[in-house]
Amino acid sequence: MEKIQDFSKIKFRIKDQVYEGIVMPRTLYEDEDHITVKLSNGYNIGIEKSKIEILKIEPQKAQSEVIQEKEFESHGPKILIIGTGGTISSKIDYRTGAVKPAFTASQIVDMVPEIKSIASINVKTIMNELSENMQPSNWTLMAKEVHDAFESGYEGIVIAHGTDTMHYSASALSFAIENPKGPVVFVGSQRSSDRPSSDAATNLLGAVTFAAKSYSPGVYVAMHASLDDDIIAIHKGVKVRKNHTSRRDAFKSINARPFAFVDIKKQEIRFTENKQEVKGSMRLYEKFSERAALLKFYPGISDKYLLSIFNKDLFDAIIIEGTGLGHVSRKAFPYLKDYIRNEGFIGMTSQCIWGSVRLTVYETGRDLLSIGVTPLEDMLSEVALVKSMWALGNGFNLKEIMPKNLRGEISERREVQ
Amino acid sequence: MKVGFEIHIQVNSARKLFCNCNPKNEDISHLEFRRRLRVSSSELGEIDPAAAFEIKKGLDIIYVSGDKTSCLVEADEEPPHEPDPYSVEAAIKVSNMLNAFVVDEIHFMRKIVVDGSNTSGFQRTAIVGLNGNFDFRGKNVRIQTVCLEEDAARLQEKGEGHSKYELKRLGIPLLEITTEPLEISSEEARALAESLGRTLKLTGLFARGLGTIRQDVNVSLEGGGIVEVKGVQKLEQVSKVIDFEEKRHKMLFEIAAKLKERGVNEDSFEIDPIDVSEIFKSYANPTVKKFFKDSAMALKAPGFKGLLSYETVPDSRIGLDLADICRLFGFKGIIHSDEILKYGFGNDILNQIEDRLKVTDNDAYVLVFGDKEKAALCLQMVKERLKMAIKGPVAETRYATDKGTTRYLRPRPGASRMYPETDIPTIKITKEMKDKFKIEVKSWEKAVEDFSFRYSINKEMAEQILDSDFIDFFENAAESFPNVPPTLIASLIVQVFIPYQNVGKNIEYDEFIKLIELFSKGSIAKEAVIDLARYMLEKGLSLDNALKEMNIEKLSVDDLRKIIQEKISEVLQENIEPTKLYGTLMGRVMSVVRGKIEGKIVDEEVRKALESLKKD
Ligand SMILES: [Zn+2]
């Protein structure tokens, strides 16, 4: 049977029953031997093509959904919302079920009308990448956009981003923009915005509220604090990590409390620490090098693997996610020694996620220190990786800059929580 | 009058449709979380009046999650798992049984439901079978669809500004069987629902017990919209609800005719709610104090004078529907001009309101007290409802009350509220599956006969038990206590459980199992079982308390023997004829021990005692 044009009206017979409906597009994962028909009651069903006797086909033009930008008025501080892709800035096509990018100012206002009275917003989509596809070059682009936006007078920036690597991007921008003029708030959603229960709207509302009202320069991530829809946690971009595959409160501040909370209903911001003062003028260091790598140490790690990673021809910096306080097996020592002798940088973080590394407690740690491994305190391994890419990209001395606390990525004390 | 059914029946699966929770588990702890559902405003109204209505109410939703009966999936914190294979199989079996065309691919859809009963904001549902038929009294009733869907969360509490739902029921697999609307009497409709329900029960694929089967009834009169009545749990309600709706529909046609006579048309509704707070602010009589807090909004009801309280059957008046709309918005109710005199606001106030609304002879009006913005929204809904009255009965969703009347629930959702569920891949149904998943169901008569034979109970009782929610109780009790005659358990169900359930009593299985256990040990008499059960349900007592209150001491056989000896010495002194000895003695003993011990045991012991007397 010939391919029937999508969205055609169709009348067909199976055995002695006549059915009518609309032919729906098939997804990539569905075969060509069946057709999907939307019946008049709204249900889709799949039928084997060979079974049906077509009585009538009326091809219809696929109604392309033209997004009409509507005029709206919004009041408050000037906020730029930057779209980069991901769940939060895409929309399901209800007819086909496909998720496609859609991120315009009027759509945001449509989804979260409360925003109009909080900030005067503009929206700019600069890329459309799923978060797993983000590259250091994307960070560079984002950093430049943010820098330029502040230069042109915006008071706060909100970046809508896929959640999987949002903490990498947040960390990248934390380093790339020194002394940002205002808040840069990353925001995502864990439950797709095509469902009435999506966290997209409240997260966005929390992010815009913080960007417009907190007067706290810095880079942050705004996501649900718990399973409740009313409190949004504001995490520092260098202290946050995605810790759950699907929960809306997947993002947690590690070794720190969230910087602030936004109460959506009351429109209040509650800070957990003193706000940071801007100390100097804004400066952009937008380059990132891909000559850094992250290695998770595990029992049974093979020599071949170690040999391929600790290779100065390929990498200038290796961040190790060691065990416990920051250890690797003795058997790895020769590779580490060799690599450092060749002027490679090795930074030590912990795969425990919570807590700080400490290489002075056990013999293994002291050996690693004497080999020349740099302990990175309680810096998250992902943050350490991004920081090393940034340091390499902008020509800093890693041995010097990596253990130094630049943007709050290292905490001196960890509170009893 | 045309009547159609949507029968919802819970699949007897050990897991839910999209996760591995078993709702039969016992929860150890509970956790609450708070949500709000949103639908973007451009989609509101255009897409679905029902969704628009729910969102406009702006209520907070609180969910209660039990640790063993719900998980992250029900909390909408984890994507759905693979659909339950047992339920898919059950849906195919039932489709085959009803001679329906089984689809080649199951496509799950999202049916937008934003009242909070689904955490996601939609119910997942799919068509498995189409165009079946069911033989009913020689008529071929067409089955439009057999759908596999997830049950909704149970509303636990409706407070001011919030609704609270319990997640245990959410996600339980349901089959929905939809019959084509038929010209049918209410009695026939009841019989049809009964017959279809019985056939489904006999498949053994479904859960049994209270709330496991419920029907939505669709009713329409020629020229009117289809009214869907939800939550008809008992068959007895079916015919009552249909009769009520028929009368209500006729009344709505009358009202429409009257409105036409008065020249009311769509244009008459180009009006908006008006803020009349100022009028109330200057008065402080007790009525005003009672109702007026921060603001009052009013809406003219053009041409409705006398029609808001007009009713042909109790509780059918439009005024009640309007009050229900306002209650759904979290208001206590409304006051409308047909009834306003009884409140005692004073003529001054009423005159001013009428002036402000420009009310003329035939007009009525509606007042709502409370939050201004919400009241305005609510009155917009009231206006829509009034406007629909021009056309007579309109499509809407109502719910059945215990009395067999119906009340307003929401506007009827359209087909447009269905979207593909992208989280669940389509399921292929192969020819092999279609051929393999078949089920034979015996006739109801045969099932009753077999049941009555198996437990040696009469057919009438057997049928009543099979039809009831207590078949599990019966089988469980009969199997656990083989020395208890099944007729006793059957009598308990037929004479006590069913009548008390019909008046809304909750039957606690465990307490009654204890009761039967007591009897099986011989501690209480047969008559006492029924009496105690009645007493427990009448007074809402546990077994222990009922025993105390009814003064039933559990008599041991040893005690019985002592009593028999006492009575024997009494009787012997009276020189009674030997032939009358047994009867007299039995009578004397029973007068003391009746209800405290099984009569059969008394009989045995009395005979034994007389035997040994002879020997002496
Ligand atoms: Zn579950």
PDB file of C-alpha atoms in Angstrom, chain A residues 77-85 88-89 103 105 108 111-112 115 118-127 142-143 145-147 149-150 154-162 166 169-170 173 177 180 182-189 199-214 216 218-223 232 234 262 269:
ATOM      1  CA  PRO A  77      13.537  45.015  36.304  1.00  0.00           C
ATOM      2  CA  LYS A  78      14.822  44.227  32.836  1.00  0.00           C
ATOM      3  CA  ILE A  79      15.417  40.486  32.604  1.00  0.00           C
ATOM      4  CA  LEU A  80      16.642  38.500  29.621  1.00  0.00           C
ATOM      5  CA  ILE A  81      15.518  34.908  29.317  1.00  0.00           C
ATOM      6  CA  ILE A  82      17.909  32.913  27.163  1.00  0.00           C
ATOM      7  CA  GLY A  83      16.697  29.697  25.558  1.00  0.00           C
ATOM      8  CA  THR A  84      19.255  26.958  24.966  1.00  0.00           C
ATOM      9  CA  GLY A  85      17.036  23.894  24.509  1.00  0.00           C
ATOM     10  CA  ILE A  88      11.920  23.426  29.571  1.00  0.00           C
ATOM     11  CA  SER A  89      12.117  25.180  26.221  1.00  0.00           C
ATOM     12  CA  PHE A 103      10.431  29.205  23.352  1.00  0.00           C
ATOM     13  CA  ALA A 105       8.296  35.420  25.101  1.00  0.00           C
ATOM     14  CA  ILE A 108       6.470  31.906  28.405  1.00  0.00           C
ATOM     15  CA  MET A 111       2.627  29.481  30.559  1.00  0.00           C
ATOM     16  CA  VAL A 112       3.495  31.675  33.539  1.00  0.00           C
ATOM     17  CA  ILE A 115       5.930  36.815  35.310  1.00  0.00           C
ATOM     18  CA  ILE A 118       7.602  40.598  38.300  1.00  0.00           C
ATOM     19  CA  ALA A 119       9.956  41.586  35.515  1.00  0.00           C
ATOM     20  CA  SER A 120      10.026  43.240  32.189  1.00  0.00           C
ATOM     21  CA  ILE A 121      11.169  40.307  30.100  1.00  0.00           C
ATOM     22  CA  ASN A 122      12.788  39.693  26.766  1.00  0.00           C
ATOM     23  CA  VAL A 123      13.470  36.269  25.339  1.00  0.00           C
ATOM     24  CA  LYS A 124      16.302  35.189  23.086  1.00  0.00           C
ATOM     25  CA  THR A 125      16.897  31.667  21.846  1.00  0.00           C
ATOM     26  CA  ILE A 126      20.590  31.206  21.152  1.00  0.00           C
ATOM     27  CA  MET A 127      20.738  27.463  20.530  1.00  0.00           C
ATOM     28  CA  MET A 142      26.343  31.394  26.559  1.00  0.00           C
ATOM     29  CA  ALA A 143      29.029  33.300  28.469  1.00  0.00           C
ATOM     30  CA  GLU A 145      25.597  36.330  25.471  1.00  0.00           C
ATOM     31  CA  VAL A 146      25.323  36.860  29.200  1.00  0.00           C
ATOM     32  CA  HIS A 147      28.235  39.264  29.242  1.00  0.00           C
ATOM     33  CA  ALA A 149      23.337  41.315  27.904  1.00  0.00           C
ATOM     34  CA  PHE A 150      24.680  42.818  31.125  1.00  0.00           C
ATOM     35  CA  TYR A 154      19.884  43.898  31.598  1.00  0.00           C
ATOM     36  CA  GLU A 155      19.664  43.535  35.359  1.00  0.00           C
ATOM     37  CA  GLY A 156      19.409  39.779  35.473  1.00  0.00           C
ATOM     38  CA  ILE A 157      19.650  36.798  33.159  1.00  0.00           C
ATOM     39  CA  VAL A 158      17.702  33.560  33.202  1.00  0.00           C
ATOM     40  CA  ILE A 159      19.031  30.660  31.139  1.00  0.00           C
ATOM     41  CA  ALA A 160      16.608  27.877  30.292  1.00  0.00           C
ATOM     42  CA  HIS A 161      18.650  24.724  29.952  1.00  0.00           C
ATOM     43  CA  GLY A 162      18.275  20.942  29.799  1.00  0.00           C
ATOM     44  CA  MET A 166      22.919  22.083  33.651  1.00  0.00           C
ATOM     45  CA  SER A 169      27.088  24.811  32.285  1.00  0.00           C
ATOM     46  CA  ALA A 170      26.367  26.703  35.499  1.00  0.00           C
ATOM     47  CA  LEU A 173      29.629  30.332  33.385  1.00  0.00           C
ATOM     48  CA  ILE A 177      32.229  35.593  33.933  1.00  0.00           C
ATOM     49  CA  PRO A 180      28.796  39.464  36.699  1.00  0.00           C
ATOM     50  CA  GLY A 182      23.670  40.705  38.291  1.00  0.00           C
ATOM     51  CA  PRO A 183      22.232  37.257  38.871  1.00  0.00           C
ATOM     52  CA  VAL A 184      22.576  34.627  36.142  1.00  0.00           C
ATOM     53  CA  VAL A 185      20.018  31.938  36.920  1.00  0.00           C
ATOM     54  CA  PHE A 186      19.956  28.571  35.190  1.00  0.00           C
ATOM     55  CA  VAL A 187      16.592  26.880  35.168  1.00  0.00           C
ATOM     56  CA  GLY A 188      15.281  23.595  33.821  1.00  0.00           C
ATOM     57  CA  SER A 189      12.447  21.204  34.257  1.00  0.00           C
ATOM     58  CA  ASP A 199       7.654  21.885  37.204  1.00  0.00           C
ATOM     59  CA  ALA A 200       8.684  24.178  34.326  1.00  0.00           C
ATOM     60  CA  ALA A 201       6.354  27.028  35.198  1.00  0.00           C
ATOM     61  CA  THR A 202       7.177  27.263  38.907  1.00  0.00           C
ATOM     62  CA  ASN A 203      10.894  26.816  38.319  1.00  0.00           C
ATOM     63  CA  LEU A 204      10.830  29.604  35.749  1.00  0.00           C
ATOM     64  CA  LEU A 205       8.813  31.765  38.073  1.00  0.00           C
ATOM     65  CA  GLY A 206      11.346  31.145  40.850  1.00  0.00           C
ATOM     66  CA  ALA A 207      14.273  31.898  38.524  1.00  0.00           C
ATOM     67  CA  VAL A 208      12.762  35.137  37.221  1.00  0.00           C
ATOM     68  CA  THR A 209      11.814  36.246  40.718  1.00  0.00           C
ATOM     69  CA  PHE A 210      15.369  35.683  41.927  1.00  0.00           C
ATOM     70  CA  ALA A 211      16.915  37.322  38.862  1.00  0.00           C
ATOM     71  CA  ALA A 212      14.695  40.372  39.265  1.00  0.00           C
ATOM     72  CA  LYS A 213      14.522  40.807  42.993  1.00  0.00           C
ATOM     73  CA  SER A 214      17.562  39.292  44.742  1.00  0.00           C
ATOM     74  CA  SER A 216      22.727  38.983  44.141  1.00  0.00           C
ATOM     75  CA  GLY A 218      26.556  35.354  40.640  1.00  0.00           C
ATOM     76  CA  VAL A 219      25.637  32.229  38.765  1.00  0.00           C
ATOM     77  CA  TYR A 220      22.877  30.023  40.179  1.00  0.00           C
ATOM     78  CA  VAL A 221      20.601  27.093  39.462  1.00  0.00           C
ATOM     79  CA  ALA A 222      16.888  27.402  40.312  1.00  0.00           C
ATOM     80  CA  MET A 223      14.927  24.192  40.747  1.00  0.00           C
ATOM     81  CA  ILE A 232      12.204  26.880  44.612  1.00  0.00           C
ATOM     82  CA  ILE A 234      18.504  28.703  44.472  1.00  0.00           C
ATOM     83  CA  VAL A 262      12.007  31.526  46.640  1.00  0.00           C
ATOM     84  CA  ILE A 269      13.211  35.368  48.771  1.00  0.00           C
TER      85      ILE A 269
END
